[in-house]
């Protein structure tokens, strides 16, 4: 009797296995010729749905809403696209792509033979036509890694009439504890989020649906100079018993005539939720001003005459023939070097890789002796990939940026209570020094992009925010229902 029912039951397991256990598929992408991993390759299923391989060639994709006969499409610059049906895909398998050795150059050069300057001129002429984000909805997964090395921290109260003897000792003790924990320390943290953004008829109109946020961070340590300053100000506010506002000066400069110290300096060291308005503000700035989202704002495209371009080859990518141009500085104002991938038909930038030259700075100011402030961005590298849509414009698909910032802050602050009772007026003065190096790596995966109507935009109502899921070690199951960038080894092994 057992033999009679064994085969049907086993067959049932096989039939249901795809829908139950294969909702999240993962694997690796390698070059067949070199046996090297292929980073930033597209892994798609359906027209506007997919992920990108990470820097180690790994990917994971949720296929719950697709059938066993649907196909995964694997594509990358310079490789022949490969398709595998879901029913034939083996979990955690390695897929090998063949290099594209077709004679595209011969076919292409018969019809067009443009100079580098002509190509870059056409890129700039077609920017507005190629990139249009109005009335769009994007599903975005974001991952941010921040590593801060605290070089120096000091805090000294010169005067504090608001601290009576009973609390002065405890206050100083808490400040000393902050300095002890943070000084000469290195702190690494990770944050991840999944967000839907709705863009109206202009980039000024944006709505956000924040769906999930995770945080892997040691909250006992300050993240950077700003975080340390906030902790100090928060402790001041906690001990400040006044309902009045304050006049604030830093050095000779007035900062505020009516600062509500209690409200301004209260810091929740254990932030449990992330507000929609905070995320909305960040995405609004990015959608309107980010050079990665608007390639015409990239220095080496906007000011392309300051660079020397050389054509490496012509290749194919997702049905388009693509120029591959390397660029290096030609004039003193040029700072970057890298590679551009440009559609031969639309002259859209479909991919850009760039890096700040050695000894250059992306931004900075030095007011160390005048105002006690110094800032310098010593590193700025990026990768940005776009995908052509059904409307023949281009949507962002993936972005990665890596920056290294040096920040120095050495300031004196004076606070004076706004009250007519001068004999009991609260005054306090303190010196604050904070110096740190910060390395930030951020990735954005545009999982899905689709056009929307004005009615869809108007009907969506934002919620207040979401609770942050705090973890001490990376847990892949947290994102099992989402399409994300597969975590690299450093994140998988990180814990505190």
Tab-separated table of C-alpha atoms in Angstrom:
chain	number	residue	atom	x	y	z
A	1	UNK	CA	0.000	0.000	0.000
A	2	UNK	CA	2.834	2.378	0.722
A	3	UNK	CA	4.346	1.780	-2.734
A	4	UNK	CA	1.032	2.493	-4.405
A	5	UNK	CA	0.819	6.051	-3.032
A	6	UNK	CA	4.495	6.950	-2.938
A	7	UNK	CA	4.792	8.103	-6.568
A	8	UNK	CA	1.665	10.331	-6.667
A	9	UNK	CA	2.653	11.960	-3.382
A	10	UNK	CA	6.210	12.573	-4.617
A	11	UNK	CA	4.820	14.022	-7.863
A	12	UNK	CA	2.592	16.348	-5.866
A	13	UNK	CA	5.630	17.618	-3.962
A	14	UNK	CA	7.398	18.318	-7.239
A	15	UNK	CA	4.417	20.180	-8.651
A	16	UNK	CA	3.976	22.344	-5.592
A	17	UNK	CA	7.696	22.768	-5.000
A	18	UNK	CA	8.079	25.606	-7.491
A	19	UNK	CA	5.369	27.796	-5.992
A	20	UNK	CA	6.375	27.140	-2.396
A	21	UNK	CA	10.135	26.913	-2.266
A	22	UNK	CA	11.165	28.816	-5.393
A	23	UNK	CA	9.478	32.144	-4.720
A	24	UNK	CA	12.935	33.592	-4.118
A	25	UNK	CA	15.515	32.386	-6.636
A	26	UNK	CA	19.220	33.053	-6.343
A	27	UNK	CA	22.335	32.314	-8.335
A	28	UNK	CA	25.563	33.696	-9.815
A	29	UNK	CA	26.506	35.085	-13.208
A	30	UNK	CA	29.943	34.340	-14.697
A	31	UNK	CA	31.755	34.870	-17.990
A	32	UNK	CA	32.173	31.602	-19.863
A	33	UNK	CA	35.458	32.745	-21.395
A	34	UNK	CA	37.204	34.199	-18.337
A	35	UNK	CA	35.339	32.399	-15.522
A	36	UNK	CA	35.057	35.766	-13.749
A	37	UNK	CA	31.905	37.047	-12.082
A	38	UNK	CA	29.785	39.603	-13.969
A	39	UNK	CA	28.753	42.526	-11.742
A	40	UNK	CA	25.770	44.816	-12.425
A	41	UNK	CA	24.189	42.453	-14.974
A	42	UNK	CA	20.423	42.648	-15.495
A	43	UNK	CA	18.284	39.729	-14.326
A	44	UNK	CA	14.749	40.335	-15.537
A	45	UNK	CA	11.415	38.581	-15.756
A	46	UNK	CA	8.672	40.498	-17.484
A	47	UNK	CA	9.100	43.838	-19.206
A	48	UNK	CA	9.602	46.124	-16.187
A	49	UNK	CA	10.552	43.776	-13.374
A	50	UNK	CA	14.003	42.648	-12.352
A	51	UNK	CA	17.191	42.957	-10.312
A	52	UNK	CA	20.923	43.518	-10.790
A	53	UNK	CA	23.800	41.238	-9.873
A	54	UNK	CA	25.967	42.585	-7.060
A	55	UNK	CA	29.689	43.280	-7.270
A	56	UNK	CA	30.348	39.553	-6.791
A	57	UNK	CA	27.987	38.509	-9.605
A	58	UNK	CA	25.304	37.207	-7.231
A	59	UNK	CA	21.582	37.834	-7.567
A	60	UNK	CA	18.272	36.995	-5.924
A	61	UNK	CA	14.841	37.615	-7.410
A	62	UNK	CA	11.289	37.047	-6.209
A	63	UNK	CA	9.216	35.188	-8.820
A	64	UNK	CA	6.098	34.465	-6.791
A	65	UNK	CA	3.688	36.104	-9.240
A	66	UNK	CA	5.098	34.380	-12.331
A	67	UNK	CA	4.362	30.949	-13.808
A	68	UNK	CA	6.770	28.072	-14.339
A	69	UNK	CA	6.811	28.789	-18.099
A	70	UNK	CA	7.979	32.397	-17.680
A	71	UNK	CA	11.652	33.055	-18.383
A	72	UNK	CA	14.484	34.791	-16.609
A	73	UNK	CA	16.529	37.009	-18.947
A	74	UNK	CA	20.233	37.525	-18.179
A	75	UNK	CA	22.014	40.372	-19.986
A	76	UNK	CA	25.136	42.472	-19.602
A	77	UNK	CA	27.222	44.775	-21.786
A	78	UNK	CA	29.412	42.734	-24.141
A	79	UNK	CA	27.654	39.418	-23.520
A	80	UNK	CA	25.034	37.415	-25.404
A	81	UNK	CA	21.678	37.483	-23.606
A	82	UNK	CA	20.529	34.160	-22.162
A	83	UNK	CA	17.025	33.002	-21.218
A	84	UNK	CA	16.069	30.242	-18.790
A	85	UNK	CA	12.475	29.230	-18.000
A	86	UNK	CA	11.639	29.121	-14.306
A	87	UNK	CA	10.800	25.420	-14.492
A	88	UNK	CA	14.318	24.729	-15.793
A	89	UNK	CA	16.144	27.020	-13.378
A	90	UNK	CA	18.102	25.219	-10.680
A	91	UNK	CA	18.292	27.175	-7.390
A	92	UNK	CA	21.723	28.593	-6.483
A	93	UNK	CA	23.093	27.694	-9.895
A	94	UNK	CA	25.858	29.492	-11.782
A	95	UNK	CA	24.910	30.861	-15.198
A	96	UNK	CA	27.659	31.411	-17.738
A	97	UNK	CA	27.223	34.129	-20.367
A	98	UNK	CA	29.127	34.043	-23.647
A	99	UNK	CA	31.007	37.111	-24.777
A	100	UNK	CA	29.385	38.838	-27.755
A	101	UNK	CA	31.869	38.457	-30.622
A	102	UNK	CA	29.466	39.468	-33.410
A	103	UNK	CA	30.813	41.886	-35.972
A	104	UNK	CA	28.756	44.863	-34.815
A	105	UNK	CA	31.508	47.274	-35.744
A	106	UNK	CA	31.395	46.234	-39.411
A	107	UNK	CA	27.618	46.507	-39.620
A	108	UNK	CA	27.496	49.751	-37.688
A	109	UNK	CA	30.268	51.698	-39.383
A	110	UNK	CA	28.662	51.283	-42.822
A	111	UNK	CA	25.861	53.621	-41.744
A	112	UNK	CA	27.460	55.945	-39.179
A	113	UNK	CA	30.956	57.090	-38.440
A	114	UNK	CA	30.693	59.982	-36.006
A	115	UNK	CA	33.514	61.744	-34.212
A	116	UNK	CA	33.709	61.693	-30.430
A	117	UNK	CA	32.644	65.348	-30.284
A	118	UNK	CA	29.638	64.663	-32.534
A	119	UNK	CA	28.548	61.769	-30.333
A	120	UNK	CA	28.799	63.783	-27.117
A	121	UNK	CA	27.033	66.765	-28.707
A	122	UNK	CA	24.126	64.500	-29.680
A	123	UNK	CA	24.076	63.051	-26.138
A	124	UNK	CA	23.507	66.550	-24.739
A	125	UNK	CA	20.978	67.486	-27.421
A	126	UNK	CA	18.807	64.473	-26.593
A	127	UNK	CA	18.896	64.600	-22.779
A	128	UNK	CA	15.420	66.071	-22.265
A	129	UNK	CA	13.893	63.612	-24.717
A	130	UNK	CA	15.635	60.536	-23.280
A	131	UNK	CA	15.020	61.081	-19.545
A	132	UNK	CA	11.534	62.031	-18.397
A	133	UNK	CA	10.286	60.956	-14.970
A	134	UNK	CA	6.935	62.755	-14.805
A	135	UNK	CA	3.850	60.615	-14.070
A	136	UNK	CA	5.943	57.601	-13.111
A	137	UNK	CA	5.903	55.092	-10.286
A	138	UNK	CA	9.158	53.459	-9.146
A	139	UNK	CA	9.740	50.568	-6.732
A	140	UNK	CA	13.155	51.221	-5.170
A	141	UNK	CA	15.345	49.107	-2.915
A	142	UNK	CA	18.089	51.071	-1.151
A	143	UNK	CA	21.134	49.825	0.753
A	144	UNK	CA	23.573	52.123	2.537
A	145	UNK	CA	26.821	51.217	4.265
A	146	UNK	CA	28.502	53.867	6.407
A	147	UNK	CA	31.916	53.468	8.041
A	148	UNK	CA	33.109	56.376	10.193
A	149	UNK	CA	36.494	56.721	11.838
A	150	UNK	CA	36.461	59.254	14.666
A	151	UNK	CA	39.780	61.102	14.597
A	152	UNK	CA	39.153	63.477	17.508
A	153	UNK	CA	36.374	64.597	19.846
A	154	UNK	CA	36.412	67.171	22.626
A	155	UNK	CA	33.752	68.968	24.628
A	156	UNK	CA	34.250	71.607	27.308
A	157	UNK	CA	31.680	73.693	29.190
A	158	UNK	CA	32.994	77.163	29.991
A	159	UNK	CA	29.845	78.453	31.628
A	160	UNK	CA	26.513	76.865	32.511
A	161	UNK	CA	24.158	78.667	34.875
A	162	UNK	CA	21.432	76.111	34.126
A	163	UNK	CA	23.422	73.294	35.774
A	164	UNK	CA	23.157	73.363	39.538
A	165	UNK	CA	25.577	71.383	41.659
A	166	UNK	CA	23.224	68.432	41.991
A	167	UNK	CA	23.227	67.712	38.253
A	168	UNK	CA	26.581	69.123	37.118
A	169	UNK	CA	28.506	66.053	38.198
A	170	UNK	CA	26.182	63.630	36.401
A	171	UNK	CA	26.127	65.812	33.297
A	172	UNK	CA	29.913	65.918	33.058
A	173	UNK	CA	30.058	62.194	33.699
A	174	UNK	CA	27.659	61.482	30.818
A	175	UNK	CA	29.696	63.711	28.465
A	176	UNK	CA	32.921	61.964	29.486
A	177	UNK	CA	31.239	58.647	28.771
A	178	UNK	CA	30.304	59.830	25.267
A	179	UNK	CA	33.895	60.874	24.591
A	180	UNK	CA	35.264	57.586	25.909
A	181	UNK	CA	32.965	55.500	23.728
A	182	UNK	CA	33.437	57.493	20.534
A	183	UNK	CA	36.968	58.874	20.525
A	184	UNK	CA	39.383	56.992	18.228
A	185	UNK	CA	36.641	54.519	17.313
A	186	UNK	CA	35.465	53.144	13.969
A	187	UNK	CA	31.787	52.464	13.522
A	188	UNK	CA	30.152	50.626	10.619
A	189	UNK	CA	26.407	50.531	10.039
A	190	UNK	CA	23.998	49.336	7.358
A	191	UNK	CA	20.491	50.433	6.494
A	192	UNK	CA	18.096	49.025	3.890
A	193	UNK	CA	14.687	50.150	2.707
A	194	UNK	CA	12.010	49.379	0.125
A	195	UNK	CA	10.019	52.352	-1.128
A	196	UNK	CA	7.492	53.157	-3.823
A	197	UNK	CA	7.581	56.695	-5.140
A	198	UNK	CA	4.858	58.354	-7.192
A	199	UNK	CA	5.865	61.330	-9.343
A	200	UNK	CA	3.200	63.728	-10.570
A	201	UNK	CA	3.256	65.992	-13.596
A	202	UNK	CA	6.493	67.606	-12.375
A	203	UNK	CA	9.458	66.562	-10.222
A	204	UNK	CA	8.254	68.970	-7.527
A	205	UNK	CA	5.232	66.723	-6.939
A	206	UNK	CA	6.295	63.484	-5.314
A	207	UNK	CA	4.571	61.025	-2.983
A	208	UNK	CA	6.189	58.189	-1.064
A	209	UNK	CA	5.009	54.791	0.145
A	210	UNK	CA	7.686	53.642	2.602
A	211	UNK	CA	7.165	49.878	2.965
A	212	UNK	CA	10.053	48.395	4.942
A	213	UNK	CA	13.207	49.606	6.721
A	214	UNK	CA	15.975	47.668	8.462
A	215	UNK	CA	18.956	48.924	10.449
A	216	UNK	CA	22.151	47.169	11.474
A	217	UNK	CA	23.914	49.634	13.759
A	218	UNK	CA	25.627	49.970	17.124
A	219	UNK	CA	23.569	52.796	18.608
A	220	UNK	CA	25.917	53.315	21.543
A	221	UNK	CA	28.398	55.000	19.176
A	222	UNK	CA	28.122	58.251	17.274
A	223	UNK	CA	27.973	57.808	13.545
A	224	UNK	CA	29.877	60.998	12.707
A	225	UNK	CA	30.608	64.541	13.880
A	226	UNK	CA	27.013	65.595	13.338
A	227	UNK	CA	25.696	62.629	15.307
A	228	UNK	CA	28.099	63.341	18.186
A	229	UNK	CA	27.045	67.012	18.220
A	230	UNK	CA	23.411	65.949	18.353
A	231	UNK	CA	24.114	63.667	21.315
A	232	UNK	CA	25.807	66.502	23.212
A	233	UNK	CA	23.031	68.985	22.420
A	234	UNK	CA	20.462	66.393	23.425
A	235	UNK	CA	22.045	66.023	26.859
A	236	UNK	CA	22.038	69.803	27.268
A	237	UNK	CA	18.358	70.002	26.366
A	238	UNK	CA	17.530	67.206	28.801
A	239	UNK	CA	19.022	69.200	31.671
A	240	UNK	CA	17.712	72.598	30.556
A	241	UNK	CA	14.622	73.666	32.492
A	242	UNK	CA	13.267	76.618	30.545
A	243	UNK	CA	10.219	77.315	28.424
A	244	UNK	CA	11.814	80.430	26.970
A	245	UNK	CA	13.706	80.770	23.693
A	246	UNK	CA	17.428	81.549	23.430
A	247	UNK	CA	19.751	83.805	21.478
A	248	UNK	CA	22.534	81.694	19.984
A	249	UNK	CA	25.956	82.773	18.726
A	250	UNK	CA	28.905	80.781	17.435
A	251	UNK	CA	32.048	82.877	17.606
A	252	UNK	CA	31.083	86.298	16.303
A	253	UNK	CA	28.218	84.974	14.177
A	254	UNK	CA	24.605	85.103	15.391
A	255	UNK	CA	22.822	81.832	14.617
A	256	UNK	CA	19.316	82.333	15.996
A	257	UNK	CA	17.491	84.982	18.025
A	258	UNK	CA	14.696	82.728	19.261
A	259	UNK	CA	15.777	79.107	19.339
A	260	UNK	CA	13.594	76.637	21.207
A	261	UNK	CA	16.444	74.676	22.709
A	262	UNK	CA	14.378	71.903	24.225
A	263	UNK	CA	12.674	71.057	20.932
A	264	UNK	CA	15.676	71.659	18.685
A	265	UNK	CA	18.152	69.568	20.651
A	266	UNK	CA	16.077	66.636	21.788
A	267	UNK	CA	17.626	63.555	20.274
A	268	UNK	CA	16.077	60.117	20.400
A	269	UNK	CA	19.145	57.870	20.503
A	270	UNK	CA	16.988	54.842	19.837
A	271	UNK	CA	14.952	55.930	16.841
A	272	UNK	CA	12.242	53.335	16.417
A	273	UNK	CA	10.544	54.618	13.273
A	274	UNK	CA	11.341	56.404	10.042
A	275	UNK	CA	8.969	59.148	8.953
A	276	UNK	CA	7.672	59.352	5.410
A	277	UNK	CA	8.441	63.071	5.289
A	278	UNK	CA	12.156	62.371	5.908
A	279	UNK	CA	12.366	59.824	3.095
A	280	UNK	CA	10.228	62.007	0.843
A	281	UNK	CA	12.566	64.952	1.301
A	282	UNK	CA	15.613	62.846	0.356
A	283	UNK	CA	13.983	61.340	-2.747
A	284	UNK	CA	12.584	64.728	-3.805
A	285	UNK	CA	16.115	66.166	-3.812
A	286	UNK	CA	17.463	63.163	-5.716
A	287	UNK	CA	14.735	63.097	-8.357
A	288	UNK	CA	15.221	66.797	-9.050
A	289	UNK	CA	18.953	67.353	-8.590
A	290	UNK	CA	20.877	64.046	-8.658
A	291	UNK	CA	23.430	63.982	-11.462
A	292	UNK	CA	23.118	60.203	-11.640
A	293	UNK	CA	19.402	60.493	-12.405
A	294	UNK	CA	19.966	63.378	-14.799
A	295	UNK	CA	23.141	62.506	-16.750
A	296	UNK	CA	23.395	65.991	-18.207
A	297	UNK	CA	24.479	67.175	-14.758
A	298	UNK	CA	27.449	64.803	-14.684
A	299	UNK	CA	30.575	66.928	-15.103
A	300	UNK	CA	32.093	64.791	-17.865
A	301	UNK	CA	28.890	65.037	-19.929
A	302	UNK	CA	27.937	68.645	-19.246
A	303	UNK	CA	31.540	69.839	-19.761
A	304	UNK	CA	32.605	67.105	-22.188
A	305	UNK	CA	34.988	69.400	-24.092
A	306	UNK	CA	37.283	69.331	-21.050
A	307	UNK	CA	37.807	65.582	-21.618
A	308	UNK	CA	39.455	63.338	-24.166
A	309	UNK	CA	37.196	60.526	-25.411
A	310	UNK	CA	38.334	57.385	-27.182
A	311	UNK	CA	36.089	54.728	-28.668
A	312	UNK	CA	36.869	51.322	-27.236
A	313	UNK	CA	34.352	49.286	-29.228
A	314	UNK	CA	30.727	48.927	-30.231
A	315	UNK	CA	28.639	46.323	-28.461
A	316	UNK	CA	25.039	45.235	-28.024
A	317	UNK	CA	22.841	45.621	-24.967
A	318	UNK	CA	19.145	44.742	-24.642
A	319	UNK	CA	18.437	45.152	-28.330
A	320	UNK	CA	20.484	48.322	-28.895
A	321	UNK	CA	23.878	48.902	-30.454
A	322	UNK	CA	26.033	50.823	-27.995
A	323	UNK	CA	29.143	52.985	-28.306
A	324	UNK	CA	31.697	52.286	-25.566
A	325	UNK	CA	33.707	55.450	-24.896
A	326	UNK	CA	36.530	55.868	-22.406
A	327	UNK	CA	37.233	59.359	-21.085
A	328	UNK	CA	40.107	61.042	-19.237
A	329	UNK	CA	40.748	64.676	-18.227
A	330	UNK	CA	42.105	66.982	-20.937
A	331	UNK	CA	41.843	70.364	-19.206
A	332	UNK	CA	42.723	71.339	-15.652
A	333	UNK	CA	39.103	71.691	-14.543
A	334	UNK	CA	38.324	68.066	-15.477
A	335	UNK	CA	38.417	65.688	-12.498
A	336	UNK	CA	37.064	62.292	-13.537
A	337	UNK	CA	37.898	59.310	-15.689
A	338	UNK	CA	35.698	56.393	-16.674
A	339	UNK	CA	33.559	54.775	-19.378
A	340	UNK	CA	30.297	55.755	-21.074
A	341	UNK	CA	27.934	53.395	-22.885
A	342	UNK	CA	25.836	55.346	-25.415
A	343	UNK	CA	22.952	54.125	-27.584
A	344	UNK	CA	23.838	54.536	-31.260
A	345	UNK	CA	20.189	55.196	-32.101
A	346	UNK	CA	18.945	57.569	-29.378
A	347	UNK	CA	22.306	58.797	-28.010
A	348	UNK	CA	21.115	58.073	-24.484
A	349	UNK	CA	23.604	57.181	-21.760
A	350	UNK	CA	22.600	53.607	-20.944
A	351	UNK	CA	25.482	53.095	-18.520
A	352	UNK	CA	28.189	55.243	-16.948
A	353	UNK	CA	31.137	54.279	-14.754
A	354	UNK	CA	33.229	57.077	-13.267
A	355	UNK	CA	35.903	57.743	-10.663
A	356	UNK	CA	37.428	60.879	-9.210
A	357	UNK	CA	41.054	61.282	-10.239
A	358	UNK	CA	43.847	60.814	-7.717
A	359	UNK	CA	44.523	63.969	-5.711
A	360	UNK	CA	41.271	65.612	-6.863
A	361	UNK	CA	38.371	66.622	-4.633
A	362	UNK	CA	34.709	66.459	-5.615
A	363	UNK	CA	33.717	69.215	-3.190
A	364	UNK	CA	35.077	71.013	-0.161
A	365	UNK	CA	35.726	74.159	1.814
A	366	UNK	CA	38.410	75.212	4.261
A	367	UNK	CA	37.328	77.767	6.848
A	368	UNK	CA	39.262	76.067	9.618
A	369	UNK	CA	40.969	79.204	10.936
A	370	UNK	CA	38.142	81.632	10.241
A	371	UNK	CA	35.081	79.604	11.330
A	372	UNK	CA	36.530	76.334	12.641
A	373	UNK	CA	35.054	74.317	9.765
A	374	UNK	CA	36.705	72.163	7.121
A	375	UNK	CA	35.128	69.727	4.680
A	376	UNK	CA	36.544	67.747	1.775
A	377	UNK	CA	35.177	64.952	-0.429
A	378	UNK	CA	38.265	62.963	-1.366
A	379	UNK	CA	36.575	60.060	-3.153
A	380	UNK	CA	33.628	59.892	-5.510
A	381	UNK	CA	32.993	56.867	-7.717
A	382	UNK	CA	29.766	55.775	-9.328
A	383	UNK	CA	27.934	53.353	-11.577
A	384	UNK	CA	24.567	54.201	-13.146
A	385	UNK	CA	22.519	52.006	-15.510
A	386	UNK	CA	19.380	52.936	-17.467
A	387	UNK	CA	16.856	50.793	-19.334
A	388	UNK	CA	14.798	51.741	-22.378
A	389	UNK	CA	11.046	51.534	-21.768
A	390	UNK	CA	7.969	51.088	-23.970
A	391	UNK	CA	7.684	54.865	-24.391
A	392	UNK	CA	11.218	54.954	-25.887
A	393	UNK	CA	12.586	56.962	-22.985
A	394	UNK	CA	14.981	55.660	-20.323
A	395	UNK	CA	14.288	54.750	-16.705
A	396	UNK	CA	16.973	54.307	-14.032
A	397	UNK	CA	17.695	50.668	-13.255
A	398	UNK	CA	20.637	50.736	-10.841
A	399	UNK	CA	22.873	53.276	-9.166
A	400	UNK	CA	25.889	52.900	-6.922
A	401	UNK	CA	27.979	55.640	-5.345
A	402	UNK	CA	31.012	55.497	-3.053
A	403	UNK	CA	32.238	58.618	-1.279
A	404	UNK	CA	34.861	59.469	1.340
A	405	UNK	CA	34.405	62.686	3.327
A	406	UNK	CA	36.634	64.431	5.840
A	407	UNK	CA	34.828	66.733	8.311
A	408	UNK	CA	36.377	69.013	10.938
A	409	UNK	CA	34.288	71.134	13.323
A	410	UNK	CA	35.781	73.242	16.115
A	411	UNK	CA	33.304	75.822	17.382
A	412	UNK	CA	32.334	77.815	20.459
A	413	UNK	CA	28.627	78.218	21.196
A	414	UNK	CA	26.963	80.828	23.420
A	415	UNK	CA	23.345	80.602	24.564
A	416	UNK	CA	21.448	83.373	26.364
A	417	UNK	CA	17.859	83.037	27.548
A	418	UNK	CA	15.292	85.509	26.254
A	419	UNK	CA	13.757	86.787	29.505
A	420	UNK	CA	13.285	90.090	31.293
A	421	UNK	CA	14.507	88.572	34.559
A	422	UNK	CA	18.222	89.253	34.058
A	423	UNK	CA	19.238	88.074	37.526
A	424	UNK	CA	17.997	84.549	36.809
A	425	UNK	CA	18.679	84.494	33.089
A	426	UNK	CA	20.155	81.185	31.918
A	427	UNK	CA	23.468	81.431	30.101
A	428	UNK	CA	25.791	78.752	28.930
A	429	UNK	CA	28.860	78.503	26.760
A	430	UNK	CA	30.758	75.480	25.496
A	431	UNK	CA	33.459	74.466	23.028
A	432	UNK	CA	32.892	71.516	20.721
A	433	UNK	CA	35.457	69.742	18.549
A	434	UNK	CA	34.650	66.835	16.257
A	435	UNK	CA	36.783	65.406	13.453
A	436	UNK	CA	36.107	62.298	11.388
A	437	UNK	CA	36.533	60.425	8.100
A	438	UNK	CA	33.380	58.837	6.651
A	439	UNK	CA	33.108	56.273	3.866
A	440	UNK	CA	29.608	55.818	2.466
A	441	UNK	CA	28.552	53.223	-0.105
A	442	UNK	CA	24.989	53.485	-1.358
A	443	UNK	CA	23.074	51.385	-3.872
A	444	UNK	CA	19.655	51.972	-5.405
A	445	UNK	CA	17.878	49.221	-7.321
A	446	UNK	CA	14.878	50.383	-9.355
A	447	UNK	CA	13.002	47.094	-9.214
A	448	UNK	CA	10.016	48.284	-11.211
A	449	UNK	CA	9.173	51.354	-13.289
A	450	UNK	CA	5.782	52.062	-14.798
A	451	UNK	CA	3.789	55.044	-16.097
A	452	UNK	CA	0.829	56.240	-14.028
A	453	UNK	CA	-2.126	58.531	-14.602
A	454	UNK	CA	-2.850	61.798	-12.833
A	455	UNK	CA	-5.783	60.033	-11.174
A	456	UNK	CA	-3.482	57.323	-9.765
A	457	UNK	CA	-1.125	59.956	-8.403
A	458	UNK	CA	-3.918	62.034	-6.846
A	459	UNK	CA	-5.639	59.022	-5.268
A	460	UNK	CA	-2.569	57.807	-3.362
A	461	UNK	CA	-2.443	58.850	0.298
A	462	UNK	CA	0.824	58.789	2.225
A	463	UNK	CA	1.118	57.185	5.641
A	464	UNK	CA	3.105	58.659	8.496
A	465	UNK	CA	6.025	56.211	8.412
A	466	UNK	CA	7.139	52.696	9.326
A	467	UNK	CA	8.773	50.988	12.279
A	468	UNK	CA	12.491	50.311	11.800
A	469	UNK	CA	13.388	46.632	12.069
A	470	UNK	CA	16.647	46.610	14.032
A	471	UNK	CA	18.993	43.667	13.706
A	472	UNK	CA	22.446	42.739	15.012
A	473	UNK	CA	23.322	40.322	12.197
A	474	UNK	CA	22.189	40.210	8.584
A	475	UNK	CA	19.184	37.948	8.058
A	476	UNK	CA	18.274	37.180	4.428
A	477	UNK	CA	14.767	35.994	5.355
A	478	UNK	CA	13.784	39.574	6.228
A	479	UNK	CA	13.612	40.370	2.506
A	480	UNK	CA	12.195	37.070	1.229
A	481	UNK	CA	9.088	38.787	-0.202
A	482	UNK	CA	11.000	41.564	-1.972
A	483	UNK	CA	13.365	42.031	-4.878
A	484	UNK	CA	16.647	43.363	-3.549
A	485	UNK	CA	20.343	43.537	-4.374
A	486	UNK	CA	21.938	40.318	-3.186
A	487	UNK	CA	24.139	41.077	-0.130
A	488	UNK	CA	27.898	40.827	-0.573
A	489	UNK	CA	30.209	38.843	1.730
A	490	UNK	CA	31.016	41.786	4.037
A	491	UNK	CA	27.352	42.322	4.864
A	492	UNK	CA	26.558	38.620	5.241
A	493	UNK	CA	29.348	38.246	7.794
A	494	UNK	CA	28.838	41.546	9.644
A	495	UNK	CA	27.515	41.606	13.190
A	496	UNK	CA	28.129	43.517	16.401
